[in-house]
PDB file of C-alpha atoms in Angstrom:
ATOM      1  CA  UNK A 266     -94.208  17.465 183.782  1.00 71.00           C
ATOM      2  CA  UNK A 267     -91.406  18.897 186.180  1.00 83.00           C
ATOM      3  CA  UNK A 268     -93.507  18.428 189.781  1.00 88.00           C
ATOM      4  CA  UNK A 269     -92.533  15.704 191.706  1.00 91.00           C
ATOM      5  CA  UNK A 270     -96.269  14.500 192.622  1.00 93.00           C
ATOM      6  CA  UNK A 271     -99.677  15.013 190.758  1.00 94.00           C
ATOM      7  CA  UNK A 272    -103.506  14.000 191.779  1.00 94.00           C
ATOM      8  CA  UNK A 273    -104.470  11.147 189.208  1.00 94.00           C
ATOM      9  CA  UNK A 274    -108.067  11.042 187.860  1.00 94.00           C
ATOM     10  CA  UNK A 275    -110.143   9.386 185.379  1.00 91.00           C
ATOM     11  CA  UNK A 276    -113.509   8.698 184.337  1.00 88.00           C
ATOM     12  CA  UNK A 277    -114.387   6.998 187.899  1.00 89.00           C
ATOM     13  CA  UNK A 278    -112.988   8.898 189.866  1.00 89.00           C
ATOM     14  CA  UNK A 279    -109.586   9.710 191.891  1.00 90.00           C
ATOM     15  CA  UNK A 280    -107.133   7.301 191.518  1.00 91.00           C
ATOM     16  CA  UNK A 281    -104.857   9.420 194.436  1.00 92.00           C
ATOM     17  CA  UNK A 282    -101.255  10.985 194.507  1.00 94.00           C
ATOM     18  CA  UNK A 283     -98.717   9.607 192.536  1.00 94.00           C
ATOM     19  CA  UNK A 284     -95.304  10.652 189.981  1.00 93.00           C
ATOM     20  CA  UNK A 285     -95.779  11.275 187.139  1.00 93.00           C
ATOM     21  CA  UNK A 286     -94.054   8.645 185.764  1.00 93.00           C
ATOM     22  CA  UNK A 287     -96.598   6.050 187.619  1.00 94.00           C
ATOM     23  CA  UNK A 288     -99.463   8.237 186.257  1.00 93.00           C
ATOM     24  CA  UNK A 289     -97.816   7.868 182.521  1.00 93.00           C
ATOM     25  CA  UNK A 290     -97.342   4.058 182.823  1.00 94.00           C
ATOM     26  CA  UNK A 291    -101.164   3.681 184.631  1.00 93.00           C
ATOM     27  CA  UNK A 292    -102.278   5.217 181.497  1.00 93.00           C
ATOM     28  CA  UNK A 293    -100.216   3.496 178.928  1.00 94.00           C
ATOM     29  CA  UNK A 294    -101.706   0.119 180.801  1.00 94.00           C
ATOM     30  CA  UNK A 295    -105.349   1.242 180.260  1.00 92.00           C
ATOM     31  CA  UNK A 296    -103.858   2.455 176.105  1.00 94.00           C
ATOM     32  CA  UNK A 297    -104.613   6.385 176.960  1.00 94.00           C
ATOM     33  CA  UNK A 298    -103.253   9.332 177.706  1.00 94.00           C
ATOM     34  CA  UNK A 299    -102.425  11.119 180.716  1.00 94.00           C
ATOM     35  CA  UNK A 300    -103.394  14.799 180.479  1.00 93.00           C
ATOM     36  CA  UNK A 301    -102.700  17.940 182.970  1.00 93.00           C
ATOM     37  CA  UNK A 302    -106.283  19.611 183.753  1.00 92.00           C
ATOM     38  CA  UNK A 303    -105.216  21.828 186.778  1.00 92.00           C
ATOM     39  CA  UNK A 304    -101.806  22.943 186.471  1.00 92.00           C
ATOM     40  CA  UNK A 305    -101.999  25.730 189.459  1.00 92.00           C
ATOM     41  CA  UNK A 306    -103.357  23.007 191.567  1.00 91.00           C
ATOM     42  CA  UNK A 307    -101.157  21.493 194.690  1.00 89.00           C
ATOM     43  CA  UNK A 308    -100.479  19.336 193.308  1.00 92.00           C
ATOM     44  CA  UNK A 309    -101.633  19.499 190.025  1.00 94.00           C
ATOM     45  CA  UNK A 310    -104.595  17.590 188.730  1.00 94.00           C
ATOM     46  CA  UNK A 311    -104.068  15.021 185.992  1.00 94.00           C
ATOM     47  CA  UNK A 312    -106.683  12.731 184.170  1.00 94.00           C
ATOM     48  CA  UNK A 313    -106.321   9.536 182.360  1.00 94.00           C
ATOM     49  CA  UNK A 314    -108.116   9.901 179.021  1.00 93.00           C
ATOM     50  CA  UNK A 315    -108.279   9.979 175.114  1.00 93.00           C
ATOM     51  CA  UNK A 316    -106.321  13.153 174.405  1.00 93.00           C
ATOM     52  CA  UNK A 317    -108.247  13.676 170.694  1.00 93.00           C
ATOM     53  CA  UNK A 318    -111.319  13.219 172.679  1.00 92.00           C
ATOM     54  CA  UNK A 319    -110.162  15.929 175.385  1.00 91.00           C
ATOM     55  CA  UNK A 320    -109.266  18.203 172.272  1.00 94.00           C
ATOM     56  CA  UNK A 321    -112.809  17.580 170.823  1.00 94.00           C
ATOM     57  CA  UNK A 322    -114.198  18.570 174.477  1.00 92.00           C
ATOM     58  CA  UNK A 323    -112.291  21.961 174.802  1.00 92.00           C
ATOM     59  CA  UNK A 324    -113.133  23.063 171.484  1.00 94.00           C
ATOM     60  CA  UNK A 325    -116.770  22.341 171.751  1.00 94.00           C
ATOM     61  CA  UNK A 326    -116.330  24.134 175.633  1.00 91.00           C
ATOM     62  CA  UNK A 327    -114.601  27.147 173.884  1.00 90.00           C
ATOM     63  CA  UNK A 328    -117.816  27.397 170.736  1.00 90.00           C
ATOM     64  CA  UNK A 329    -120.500  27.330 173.819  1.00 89.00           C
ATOM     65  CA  UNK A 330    -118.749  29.632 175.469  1.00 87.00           C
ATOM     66  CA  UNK A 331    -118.087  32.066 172.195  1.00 85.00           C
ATOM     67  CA  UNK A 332    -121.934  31.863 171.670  1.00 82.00           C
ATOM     68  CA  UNK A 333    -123.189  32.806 174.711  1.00 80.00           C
ATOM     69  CA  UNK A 334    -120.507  35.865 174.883  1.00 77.00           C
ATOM     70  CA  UNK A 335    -122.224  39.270 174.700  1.00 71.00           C
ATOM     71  CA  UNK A 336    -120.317  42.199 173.032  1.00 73.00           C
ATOM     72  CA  UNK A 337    -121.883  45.473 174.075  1.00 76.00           C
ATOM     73  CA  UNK A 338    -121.718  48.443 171.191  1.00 84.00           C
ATOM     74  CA  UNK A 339    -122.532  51.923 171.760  1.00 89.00           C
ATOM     75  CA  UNK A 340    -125.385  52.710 169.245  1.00 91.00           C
ATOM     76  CA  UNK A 341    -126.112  56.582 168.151  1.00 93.00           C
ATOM     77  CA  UNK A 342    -129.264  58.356 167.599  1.00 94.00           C
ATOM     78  CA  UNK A 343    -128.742  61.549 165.818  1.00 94.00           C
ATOM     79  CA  UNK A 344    -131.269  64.223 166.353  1.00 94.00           C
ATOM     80  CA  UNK A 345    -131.833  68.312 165.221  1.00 92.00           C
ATOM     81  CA  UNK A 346    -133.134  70.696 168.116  1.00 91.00           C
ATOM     82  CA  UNK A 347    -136.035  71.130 165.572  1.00 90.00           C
ATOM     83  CA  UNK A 348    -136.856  67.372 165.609  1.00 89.00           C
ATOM     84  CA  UNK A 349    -140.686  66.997 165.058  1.00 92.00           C
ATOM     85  CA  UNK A 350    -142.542  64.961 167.330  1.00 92.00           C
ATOM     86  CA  UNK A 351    -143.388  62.108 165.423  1.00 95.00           C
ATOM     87  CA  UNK A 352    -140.071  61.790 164.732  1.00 94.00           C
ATOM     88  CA  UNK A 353    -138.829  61.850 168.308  1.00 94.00           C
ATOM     89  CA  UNK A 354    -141.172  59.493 169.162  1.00 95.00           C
ATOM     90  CA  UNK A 355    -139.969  57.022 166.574  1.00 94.00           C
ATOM     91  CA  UNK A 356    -136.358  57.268 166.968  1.00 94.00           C
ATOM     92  CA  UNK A 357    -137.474  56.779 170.965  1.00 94.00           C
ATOM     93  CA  UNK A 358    -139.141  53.637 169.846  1.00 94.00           C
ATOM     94  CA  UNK A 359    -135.156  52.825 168.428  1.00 93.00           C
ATOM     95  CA  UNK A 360    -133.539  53.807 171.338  1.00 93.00           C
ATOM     96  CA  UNK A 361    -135.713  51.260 173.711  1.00 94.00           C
ATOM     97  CA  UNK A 362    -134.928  48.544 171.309  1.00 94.00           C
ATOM     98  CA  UNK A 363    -131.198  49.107 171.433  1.00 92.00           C
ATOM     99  CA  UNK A 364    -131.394  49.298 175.185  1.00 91.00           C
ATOM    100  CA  UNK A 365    -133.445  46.063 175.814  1.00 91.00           C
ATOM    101  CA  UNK A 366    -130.799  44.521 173.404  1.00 89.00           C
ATOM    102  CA  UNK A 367    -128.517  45.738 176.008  1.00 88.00           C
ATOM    103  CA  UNK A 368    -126.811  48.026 173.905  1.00 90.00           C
ATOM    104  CA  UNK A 369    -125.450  51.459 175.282  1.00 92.00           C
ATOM    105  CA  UNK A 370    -127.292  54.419 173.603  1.00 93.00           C
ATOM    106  CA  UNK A 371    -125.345  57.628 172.256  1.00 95.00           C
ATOM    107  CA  UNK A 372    -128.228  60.402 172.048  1.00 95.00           C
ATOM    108  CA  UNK A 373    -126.565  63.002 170.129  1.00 95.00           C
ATOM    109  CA  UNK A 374    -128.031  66.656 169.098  1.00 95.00           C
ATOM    110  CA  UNK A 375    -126.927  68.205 165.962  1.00 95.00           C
ATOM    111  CA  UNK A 376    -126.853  72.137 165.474  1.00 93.00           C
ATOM    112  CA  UNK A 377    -126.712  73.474 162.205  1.00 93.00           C
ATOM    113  CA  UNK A 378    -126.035  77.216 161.090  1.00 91.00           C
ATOM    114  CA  UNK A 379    -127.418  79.537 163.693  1.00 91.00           C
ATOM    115  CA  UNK A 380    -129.337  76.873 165.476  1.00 89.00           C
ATOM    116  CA  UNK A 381    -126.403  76.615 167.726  1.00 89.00           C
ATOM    117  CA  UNK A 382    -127.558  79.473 169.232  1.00 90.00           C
ATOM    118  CA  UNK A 383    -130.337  77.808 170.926  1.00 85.00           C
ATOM    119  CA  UNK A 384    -128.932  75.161 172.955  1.00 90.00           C
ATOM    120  CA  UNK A 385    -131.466  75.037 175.181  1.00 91.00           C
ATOM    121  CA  UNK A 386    -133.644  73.186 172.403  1.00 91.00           C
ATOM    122  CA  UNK A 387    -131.082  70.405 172.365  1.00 91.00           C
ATOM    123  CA  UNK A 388    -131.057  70.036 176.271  1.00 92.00           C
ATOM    124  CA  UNK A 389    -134.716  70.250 176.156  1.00 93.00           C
ATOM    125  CA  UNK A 390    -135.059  67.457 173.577  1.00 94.00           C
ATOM    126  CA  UNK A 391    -132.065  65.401 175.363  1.00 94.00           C
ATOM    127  CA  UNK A 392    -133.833  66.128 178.635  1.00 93.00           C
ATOM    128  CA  UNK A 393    -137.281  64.635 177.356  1.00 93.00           C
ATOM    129  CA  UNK A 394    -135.620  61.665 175.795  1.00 94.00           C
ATOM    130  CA  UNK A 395    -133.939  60.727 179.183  1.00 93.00           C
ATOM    131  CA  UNK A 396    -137.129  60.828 180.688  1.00 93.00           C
ATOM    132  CA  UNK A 397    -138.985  58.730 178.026  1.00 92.00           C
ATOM    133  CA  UNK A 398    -136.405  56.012 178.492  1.00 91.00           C
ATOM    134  CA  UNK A 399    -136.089  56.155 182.435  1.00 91.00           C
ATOM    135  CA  UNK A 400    -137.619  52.695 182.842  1.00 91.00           C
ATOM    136  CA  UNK A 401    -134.904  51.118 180.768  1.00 88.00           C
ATOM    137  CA  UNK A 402    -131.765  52.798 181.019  1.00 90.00           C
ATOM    138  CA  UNK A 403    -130.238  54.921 183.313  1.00 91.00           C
ATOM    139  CA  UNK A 404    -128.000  58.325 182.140  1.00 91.00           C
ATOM    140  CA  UNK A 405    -124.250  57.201 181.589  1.00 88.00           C
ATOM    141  CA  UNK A 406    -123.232  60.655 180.829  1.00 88.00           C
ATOM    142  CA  UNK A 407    -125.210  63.774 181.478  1.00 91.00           C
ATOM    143  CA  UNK A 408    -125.933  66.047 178.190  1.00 90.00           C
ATOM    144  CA  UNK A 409    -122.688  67.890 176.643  1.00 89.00           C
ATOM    145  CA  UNK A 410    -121.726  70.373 174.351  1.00 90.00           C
ATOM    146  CA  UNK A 411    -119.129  69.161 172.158  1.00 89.00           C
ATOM    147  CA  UNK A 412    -118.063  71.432 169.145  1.00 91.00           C
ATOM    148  CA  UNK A 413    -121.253  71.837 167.281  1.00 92.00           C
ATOM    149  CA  UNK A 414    -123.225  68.657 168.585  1.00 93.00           C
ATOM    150  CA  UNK A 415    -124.603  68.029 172.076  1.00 94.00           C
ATOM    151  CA  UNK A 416    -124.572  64.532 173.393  1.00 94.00           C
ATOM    152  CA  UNK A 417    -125.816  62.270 176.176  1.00 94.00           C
ATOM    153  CA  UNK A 418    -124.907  58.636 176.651  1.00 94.00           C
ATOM    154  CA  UNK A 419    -127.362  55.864 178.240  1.00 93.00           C
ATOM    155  CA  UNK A 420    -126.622  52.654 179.543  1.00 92.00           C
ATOM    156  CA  UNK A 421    -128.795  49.385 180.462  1.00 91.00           C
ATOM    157  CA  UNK A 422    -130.556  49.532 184.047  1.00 84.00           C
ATOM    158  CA  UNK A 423    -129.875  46.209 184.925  1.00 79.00           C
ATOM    159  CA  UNK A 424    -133.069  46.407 187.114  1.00 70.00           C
ATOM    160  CA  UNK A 425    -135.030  47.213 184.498  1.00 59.00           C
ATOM    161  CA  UNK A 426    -137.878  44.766 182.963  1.00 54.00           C
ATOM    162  CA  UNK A 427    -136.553  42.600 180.187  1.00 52.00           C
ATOM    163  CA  UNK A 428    -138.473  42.269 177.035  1.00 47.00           C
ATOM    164  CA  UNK A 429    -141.309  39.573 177.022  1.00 39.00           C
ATOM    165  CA  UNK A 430    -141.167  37.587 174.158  1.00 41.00           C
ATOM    166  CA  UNK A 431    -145.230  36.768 174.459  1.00 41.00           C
ATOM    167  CA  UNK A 432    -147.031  36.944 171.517  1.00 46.00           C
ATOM    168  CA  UNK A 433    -150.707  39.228 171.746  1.00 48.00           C
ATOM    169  CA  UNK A 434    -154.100  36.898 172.220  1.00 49.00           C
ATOM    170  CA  UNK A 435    -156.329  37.022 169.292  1.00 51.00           C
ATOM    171  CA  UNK A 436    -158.671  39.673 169.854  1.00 52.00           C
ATOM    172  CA  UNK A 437    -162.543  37.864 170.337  1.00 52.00           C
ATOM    173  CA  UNK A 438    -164.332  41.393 169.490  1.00 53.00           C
ATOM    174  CA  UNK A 439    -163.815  40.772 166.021  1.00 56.00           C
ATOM    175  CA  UNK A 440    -166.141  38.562 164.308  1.00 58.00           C
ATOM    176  CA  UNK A 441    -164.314  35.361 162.211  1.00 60.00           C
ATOM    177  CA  UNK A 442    -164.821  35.131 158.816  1.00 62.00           C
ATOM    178  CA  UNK A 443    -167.342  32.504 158.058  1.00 67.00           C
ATOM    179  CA  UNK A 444    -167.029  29.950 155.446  1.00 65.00           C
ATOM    180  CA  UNK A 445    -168.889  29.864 152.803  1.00 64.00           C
ATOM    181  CA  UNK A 446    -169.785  26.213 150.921  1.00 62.00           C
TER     182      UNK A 446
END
């Protein structure tokens, strides 16, 4: 350490201001190690402790932190501007999924042959989508024509309802199944 004064800790508290050297041989006393938490601090922050048990405590920080990290992909739906309805409806059910995962949403419209002559069918279908999923997402990037696809990108309303995990009741109307001896 190259500062002239650090802020001594340990396990009971502050200890106060002191060299470094002081801190060093106050740790060597109590057989552990002095370590530098805060190095930005002024002055910096030091504590008295087991460094292999500070190791084990920053990796174990580091794994918590890892796990509750979120990476956000963009997930595509592919659709045709002839795209029958059941079929919209079920790659709608997909897109709601992806977005209460939190996942961004690439909606994009594929035109084949001559179809590309009716674009309006693909900003119709893109247009109806957008509204099916307005209580989840909101529209990243309004509906584009891009070579011989047209695409629209939603993203996570962070207002929007989250999922409930809640499982349905059992449904008294229908009669049990008796037991027979």
């Amino acid at each position: 350490m190259r500062v002239a004064q650090v802020r001594v800790i340990d396990d009971a508290g502050q200890l106060g201001v002191m060299s470094p050297a002081e801190g060093i041989k106050l740790a060597r006393q109590r057989g552990l190690d002095l370590i530098e938490i805060v190095p930005n601090a002024t002055p910096p922050v030091c504590k008295i402790m087991d460094f292999g048990k500070f190791k084990y405590e920053q990796t174990k920080k580091d794994k918590l932190q890892r796990k509750h990290q979120h990476v956000t992909q963009l997930k595509e739906l592919r659709f045709h501007p002839n795209t029958d309805d059941h079929d919209f409806e079920f790659k709608t059910r997909h897109a709601r999924r992806f977005l209460e995962e939190g996942h961004k949403l690439k909606a994009t419209v594929v035109f084949k042959g001559r179809e590309i002559t009716y674009k309006e069918h693909g900003e119709e279908l893109l247009r109806r989508l957008a509204e099916k999923l307005a209580d989840l997402a909101k529209v990243d990037q309004v509906a584009k024509l891009e070579g011989r696809s047209m695409a629209m990108i939603f993203a996570p309303d962070k207002g929007a309802k989250k999922k409930t995990d809640r499982k349905p009741e059992p449904d008294e109307s229908k009669p049990k199944p008796e037991k027979t001896p």
